[in-house]
Amino acid sequence: MQRLRTAYRENFGGGPRTTYPPIAFNNSEENRGQDFPNNTIHSTKYNVVTFFPRFLYEQFRKLTSTYFLLTLIISFIPAISPLSPWPTFMGFAFIQLVAAAREIYDDFKRYKADRKSNRMKYEVVEVTSGELKEVRCSKIRVGDLVYVTQDKQIPADMVLLISSIEGANCYLETAQLDGETNLKMKKAPRETETLSQKEVANLKGVMQCEAPNANLYNFQGTVTFDSLPSVDDNRSTSNNDSNKIPLGPDNILLKNTTLRNTEWVIGVVAYAGQETKLALNQKPPPSKMSTLDKRLNFYVISILLAQLALCLIEFGMAIYFEKKLVDHSWYLSPVDPLWNGVLAFFQYFVILSYIIPLSLVVSLEVIKMIQAQFMEWDDRMRNPETGKGAVAKTSNLNDELGLVEYVFSDKTGTLTENKMIFDKCSVNGRIYNKQAITELLEANNSDGESLGDFFTVLSLCHNVITERDEESNSIKYRASSPDEEALVYAAAENGFEFLGGGSEGRVKVQMRGQTQEYVLLDVLEFSSDRRRMSVVIQDSQGKIWLYTKGSDAMMLPRLAEDGDKELKKKTEEHLSEFSNEGLRTLIIARREVSKSDYESFHKNYTDAASTLEGRDEAVDAVTDPFETQLTLLGATAIEDKLQEHVPETIEYLMEMGIKVWVITGDKQETAISIGHSTKLLRSDMHLAIINAESSEECLNILKEAYDRHNESNKETTAMIIDGHSLKFALADHPDEFLQFALIARSVICCRVTPLQKANVVRLVKEKTGAICLAIGDGANDVGMIQEANVGVGIFGREGTQAARTSDYAIQMFQHLQRLLAIHGRYSLVRSAGVIHYSFYKNFAVFFVQMWWSFFCGYSAQSLYDDWMMTVFNILITSIPPIIYGVFEKDISEKLINTNPRIYNRTQSKRVFTSKTLAVWILAAIYHSLIFFFGTMVVFGEDIWAPNGQSLGVIMFGNVILTLGVTVVQLKICLETSYWTIITFVTYGFSFVVYFVLLALESFTPYNANQFGVMQNLFVVPTFYLWMILGSGACLLPDLTFKFIKQKFFPEEWELLLEEYQRAKKRGTGEEMISDSPWSNHKNPEEQRDDEEPLLPELKKQTKSFP
């Protein structure tokens, strides 16, 4: 019943709940009366009841499926259908069964994963007695006390109450949730940290949590206990609002995280089943449709309209035939002309439906799935350190990778390694490198004292977790931020070693050989909005300090107005210097807090943290004035090195015709420095820097920059804009901003928020209609990744949030070049070729029915056998297009790697257009004319066997079909540029299949019309002569057209290919490759021979990776 209520609420009640019932401690009866779901996980798409209707709904949302269903329905009406409905039904059913099998297979994998998770065994704490009872994960309920041991996954979202560690802390690995490998420390409320297991089992009270939501990094709740066995006297235990204990993200253990370095924990379940944060995050990404699929849908509609027009022609001609000719034909029974026309319309609708290839959609799905698999198998897109490769989250957008015009890239972790190294610092107005720091710390002077204060803050202001290495007996640090980890290590290396925390908020630091103990009173967490972090510390002398670190934009305005002006000025100069070197900077500051001020702050902070509605705003209102009047201590400079081959990759992308925009949260100077080092910016460029304080100023700067560009003979320009100015540009002047951005060679947006990243991508995508790709590695990049036409995530040190929400995930930025130039380009060329050929073969063979209608009195008599018409699509001609779509290469990888401009062929969207499809269809109509009228000319009014027997219209149709199969099979051979043994065998096998099927019909009496076809037809000499002449008549004009086009109207890639082929004949092909300015821009994996096979199972069949 609870599951039904939850399902009803989700589907009919306006979505997820907005309020959450209170949770009673150790009162299962009361909790069961609430609207809480059970802990069963259901991630499957279907079940036994819903599979059939939901699958049909999904399938018939597709235009082609609906079209063929309509055709099938008409074919089952005996008075209308000219064909037997069963071959059509079998073909349609086969296609649907293939699609259903794929859906069932995918859903069964999800079902097995769900079953494994639901059947895991856990222990719950029994009420009152405190004994442990084993239960399945699916049987856990909200309000249960769950006992979890080390290395087990957390079964539901739980609030930590006690643990085996002093201070009731625990450590979680969240890789299964957000991909981050660093351990996260969680802590119990101080009111429960000293309780025993039995005391926890006897707790009475109420926990109030916020409504379930998908935010992994935030949680708000409160708990009120009726009584606490071991609580201090100064803490009231009465149940009233003033004694609510606030709960935050540090107190909650999320489902599917793993308990590490902690023997056991006990927590109370806050959210279960489909309301856990994990379940709420398991939603499909935004639906994206490729340009090729959109065009295909449009062309199918266009062809459908053309088919209806042809049916109208048949309608008119049937009426005319009945009125004018039947009266003079005594052997024909007259019928009503209008009825005859209506009948002809529907009959030819069925017959001409075969011009649309039934198997095209399934073929494309198979092809794209294999293309995506090849991306994952590509050894040249693997991380050499981990051996891990790319991951294709979708295959629908493979061809979109060949159309990219804009790349929007994050900086940290995307262009850089995100491996932070403490490089230098500015303290007391002086810059110190590592060696100078060590020397001065040992000196007993003012500089040494300033550095001591500086590193004291670094050693205490953080959220780092300590681990003891048993082998070396040294301390290792783990942090969610690489910057924070680097700063704590820097402090430790300089004699300020953080030793970890204990009970009651106590932390220890070893300072120059002496252990100092501090009390951690409060932690004001870092967030992307705050851009700073603070801790309130009480030292051994009883003094209370506020230690703060953060970005200069946030920190400098918070310095005390009566502070050292000269020190502030010198520090700002040093910050600019660090940024110009591409270093990441933070301001370090502190202030002493009086006891009365702290008590006032702590009360207000606790009250704000105890609210459920508007907690963030309430907390900010308290912390914002508290983090002011700071004393500047100095600034840190951290180096984040570029990944390998980033400059070469960006240069290659830009030469491909792609505009690269870097969108980062870093300072402007840092962003400009990175721009130069990545070759995004050149020394001869004019940098148009847009820093505006108002909307009007922003508009004026944009106009001036645009006018300067036009007046200076369009010199090469780069736009640099900060987040503050970008706010005005996006809100008030999007057209002017975009007008200038589009003429700039490079664009760098700095100091931007995650929302601004997504808004920039949306603006370019919607205003220009260009294909946009966004790439990033962190959670702050998710918005722009999902907004872009194609989202690419990088498996970074900040976790895999970006990779998990992306369409494609790669290991390193340099792999983007291969993803686009090789896989994307090949995918589009292959898919376009498959669509062209699929329409061509069906038009060529089945448009003959249109010509035949003029000779059969518009009676809808079919030239072909019903079964052969069906197997033509799903057996005879289905395999060659798939093989073409998997292995075809119009040009070799070597030439692509050394000639970026080749990408322009697909980027310009000329590969698949209405013009290219029209050329193929016109060629098909020409071939159908040869098939039909050529056969009539060669064989006359009838086909005669050597014994003088008339073979009739059925044999006439078999001659045309045999010629059609021969020509369409030869046609794909002519279009194939890259031959392998697999290609050769499958093309030949498909041709043989036709004759095997024809033989089965000829030698078995089950189909009277086809019985004896081969025995009679294959003894007619003219038949063989016509196969040769007919094929030549069809394909010679195609070859001539192809020759003229390549000879007199070649494209750039064709000229390059021709030049390379001539060079290979002269033995200078490798020299031509090595002479290219891009020949040295390959990564180490690509230094191998480009023709080396990468798939073990294809080594003997192919020479290179498809």
CSV table of N, CA, C and O in Angstrom, one decimal, residues 552-599:
chain,number,residue,atom,x,y,z
A,552,ASP,N,40.4,35.9,-3.8
A,552,ASP,CA,40.7,37.3,-3.5
A,552,ASP,C,39.5,38.2,-3.7
A,552,ASP,O,39.3,39.2,-3.0
A,553,ALA,N,38.6,37.8,-4.7
A,553,ALA,CA,37.4,38.6,-4.9
A,553,ALA,C,36.5,38.6,-3.7
A,553,ALA,O,35.8,39.6,-3.4
A,554,MET,N,36.5,37.6,-2.9
A,554,MET,CA,35.7,37.5,-1.7
A,554,MET,C,36.4,38.0,-0.5
A,554,MET,O,35.8,38.6,0.4
A,555,MET,N,37.7,37.8,-0.4
A,555,MET,CA,38.4,38.0,0.8
A,555,MET,C,38.9,39.5,0.9
A,555,MET,O,38.9,40.0,2.0
A,556,LEU,N,39.4,40.1,-0.1
A,556,LEU,CA,39.9,41.4,0.0
A,556,LEU,C,38.9,42.4,0.6
A,556,LEU,O,39.3,43.3,1.4
A,557,PRO,N,37.6,42.4,0.1
A,557,PRO,CA,36.7,43.3,0.7
A,557,PRO,C,36.4,43.1,2.2
A,557,PRO,O,35.8,43.9,2.9
A,558,ARG,N,36.8,41.9,2.7
A,558,ARG,CA,36.5,41.5,4.1
A,558,ARG,C,37.6,41.9,5.0
A,558,ARG,O,37.5,41.7,6.3
A,559,LEU,N,38.7,42.5,4.5
A,559,LEU,CA,39.8,42.9,5.4
A,559,LEU,C,39.4,44.1,6.2
A,559,LEU,O,38.6,44.9,5.7
A,560,ALA,N,40.0,44.2,7.3
A,560,ALA,CA,39.7,45.4,8.2
A,560,ALA,C,40.1,46.7,7.5
A,560,ALA,O,41.2,46.7,6.9
A,561,GLU,N,39.3,47.7,7.6
A,561,GLU,CA,39.5,48.9,6.9
A,561,GLU,C,40.8,49.6,7.5
A,561,GLU,O,41.4,50.4,6.8
A,562,ASP,N,41.1,49.4,8.8
A,562,ASP,CA,42.2,50.1,9.4
A,562,ASP,C,43.5,49.2,9.3
A,562,ASP,O,44.4,49.4,10.0
A,563,GLY,N,43.4,48.2,8.4
A,563,GLY,CA,44.5,47.3,8.3
A,563,GLY,C,45.7,47.9,7.6
A,563,GLY,O,45.7,49.1,7.1
A,564,ASP,N,46.8,47.1,7.4
A,564,ASP,CA,48.0,47.6,6.7
A,564,ASP,C,47.7,47.8,5.2
A,564,ASP,O,47.6,46.8,4.5
A,565,LYS,N,47.6,49.0,4.8
A,565,LYS,CA,47.3,49.3,3.4
A,565,LYS,C,48.4,48.9,2.5
A,565,LYS,O,48.2,48.4,1.4
A,566,GLU,N,49.7,49.1,2.9
A,566,GLU,CA,50.8,48.8,2.1
A,566,GLU,C,50.9,47.3,1.9
A,566,GLU,O,51.2,46.8,0.8
A,567,LEU,N,50.6,46.5,3.0
A,567,LEU,CA,50.7,45.1,2.9
A,567,LEU,C,49.6,44.6,1.9
A,567,LEU,O,49.9,43.7,1.1
A,568,LYS,N,48.4,45.2,1.9
A,568,LYS,CA,47.4,44.8,1.0
A,568,LYS,C,47.7,45.1,-0.4
A,568,LYS,O,47.5,44.3,-1.3
A,569,LYS,N,48.4,46.3,-0.6
A,569,LYS,CA,48.8,46.6,-2.0
A,569,LYS,C,49.8,45.7,-2.5
A,569,LYS,O,49.8,45.2,-3.7
A,570,LYS,N,50.9,45.4,-1.7
A,570,LYS,CA,51.9,44.5,-2.1
A,570,LYS,C,51.3,43.1,-2.4
A,570,LYS,O,51.7,42.4,-3.4
A,571,THR,N,50.4,42.6,-1.6
A,571,THR,CA,49.8,41.3,-1.8
A,571,THR,C,49.0,41.2,-3.1
A,571,THR,O,49.1,40.2,-3.8
A,572,GLU,N,48.3,42.3,-3.4
A,572,GLU,CA,47.6,42.3,-4.6
A,572,GLU,C,48.5,42.3,-5.8
A,572,GLU,O,48.2,41.6,-6.8
A,573,GLU,N,49.7,43.0,-5.7
A,573,GLU,CA,50.6,42.9,-6.8
A,573,GLU,C,51.2,41.5,-7.0
A,573,GLU,O,51.4,41.0,-8.1
A,574,HIS,N,51.4,40.8,-5.8
A,574,HIS,CA,51.9,39.4,-5.9
A,574,HIS,C,50.8,38.5,-6.5
A,574,HIS,O,51.2,37.6,-7.2
A,575,LEU,N,49.6,38.8,-6.1
A,575,LEU,CA,48.5,37.9,-6.7
A,575,LEU,C,48.5,38.1,-8.2
A,575,LEU,O,48.3,37.1,-8.9
A,576,SER,N,48.6,39.3,-8.7
A,576,SER,CA,48.7,39.5,-10.1
A,576,SER,C,49.8,38.8,-10.8
A,576,SER,O,49.7,38.2,-11.8
A,577,GLU,N,51.0,38.8,-10.1
A,577,GLU,CA,52.2,38.2,-10.6
A,577,GLU,C,52.0,36.6,-10.6
A,577,GLU,O,52.3,36.0,-11.6
A,578,PHE,N,51.4,36.1,-9.6
A,578,PHE,CA,51.1,34.7,-9.5
A,578,PHE,C,50.2,34.3,-10.6
A,578,PHE,O,50.4,33.2,-11.3
A,579,SER,N,49.1,35.1,-10.8
A,579,SER,CA,48.1,34.7,-11.8
A,579,SER,C,48.7,34.8,-13.2
A,579,SER,O,48.4,34.0,-14.1
A,580,ASN,N,49.6,35.7,-13.5
A,580,ASN,CA,50.3,35.8,-14.8
A,580,ASN,C,51.1,34.6,-15.1
A,580,ASN,O,51.4,34.2,-16.3
A,581,GLU,N,51.6,33.9,-14.0
A,581,GLU,CA,52.3,32.7,-14.2
A,581,GLU,C,51.4,31.5,-14.3
A,581,GLU,O,51.9,30.3,-14.4
A,582,GLY,N,50.1,31.7,-14.3
A,582,GLY,CA,49.2,30.6,-14.4
A,582,GLY,C,49.0,29.8,-13.1
A,582,GLY,O,48.5,28.7,-13.1
A,583,LEU,N,49.3,30.5,-11.9
A,583,LEU,CA,49.2,29.8,-10.6
A,583,LEU,C,47.8,30.1,-10.0
A,583,LEU,O,47.2,31.2,-10.2
A,584,ARG,N,47.3,29.2,-9.2
A,584,ARG,CA,46.0,29.4,-8.5
A,584,ARG,C,46.3,30.0,-7.2
A,584,ARG,O,47.2,29.6,-6.5
A,585,THR,N,45.5,31.0,-6.8
A,585,THR,CA,45.8,31.8,-5.6
A,585,THR,C,44.6,31.7,-4.6
A,585,THR,O,43.4,31.6,-5.0
A,586,LEU,N,45.0,31.9,-3.3
A,586,LEU,CA,44.0,32.0,-2.2
A,586,LEU,C,44.6,33.1,-1.3
A,586,LEU,O,45.8,33.1,-1.0
A,587,ILE,N,43.7,33.8,-0.7
A,587,ILE,CA,44.0,34.8,0.4
A,587,ILE,C,43.9,34.1,1.7
A,587,ILE,O,42.9,33.4,2.0
A,588,ILE,N,44.8,34.3,2.6
A,588,ILE,CA,44.8,33.7,4.0
A,588,ILE,C,44.7,34.9,5.0
A,588,ILE,O,45.5,35.9,4.9
A,589,ALA,N,43.7,34.8,5.9
A,589,ALA,CA,43.5,35.9,6.9
A,589,ALA,C,42.9,35.3,8.2
A,589,ALA,O,42.5,34.1,8.2
A,590,ARG,N,42.9,36.2,9.2
A,590,ARG,CA,42.4,35.7,10.5
A,590,ARG,C,42.0,36.9,11.3
A,590,ARG,O,42.3,38.1,10.9
A,591,ARG,N,41.3,36.7,12.4
A,591,ARG,CA,41.1,37.7,13.4
A,591,ARG,C,40.7,37.0,14.7
A,591,ARG,O,40.2,35.9,14.8
A,592,GLU,N,41.1,37.7,15.8
A,592,GLU,CA,40.8,37.2,17.1
A,592,GLU,C,39.3,37.6,17.5
A,592,GLU,O,38.9,38.7,17.2
A,593,VAL,N,38.6,36.7,18.1
A,593,VAL,CA,37.2,36.9,18.4
A,593,VAL,C,37.1,36.8,19.9
A,593,VAL,O,37.6,35.9,20.6
A,594,SER,N,36.4,37.8,20.4
A,594,SER,CA,36.1,37.9,21.9
A,594,SER,C,35.1,36.8,22.2
A,594,SER,O,34.3,36.3,21.4
A,595,LYS,N,35.2,36.4,23.5
A,595,LYS,CA,34.3,35.3,23.9
A,595,LYS,C,32.8,35.7,23.8
A,595,LYS,O,32.0,34.9,23.4
A,596,SER,N,32.5,36.9,24.1
A,596,SER,CA,31.1,37.4,24.0
A,596,SER,C,30.6,37.4,22.6
A,596,SER,O,29.5,37.0,22.2
A,597,ASP,N,31.5,37.9,21.7
A,597,ASP,CA,31.2,37.9,20.3
A,597,ASP,C,30.9,36.5,19.7
A,597,ASP,O,30.0,36.2,19.0
A,598,TYR,N,31.8,35.6,20.2
A,598,TYR,CA,31.7,34.2,19.7
A,598,TYR,C,30.4,33.6,20.2
A,598,TYR,O,29.6,32.9,19.5
A,599,GLU,N,30.0,33.8,21.5
A,599,GLU,CA,28.8,33.2,22.1
A,599,GLU,C,27.6,33.7,21.4
A,599,GLU,O,26.6,33.0,21.1
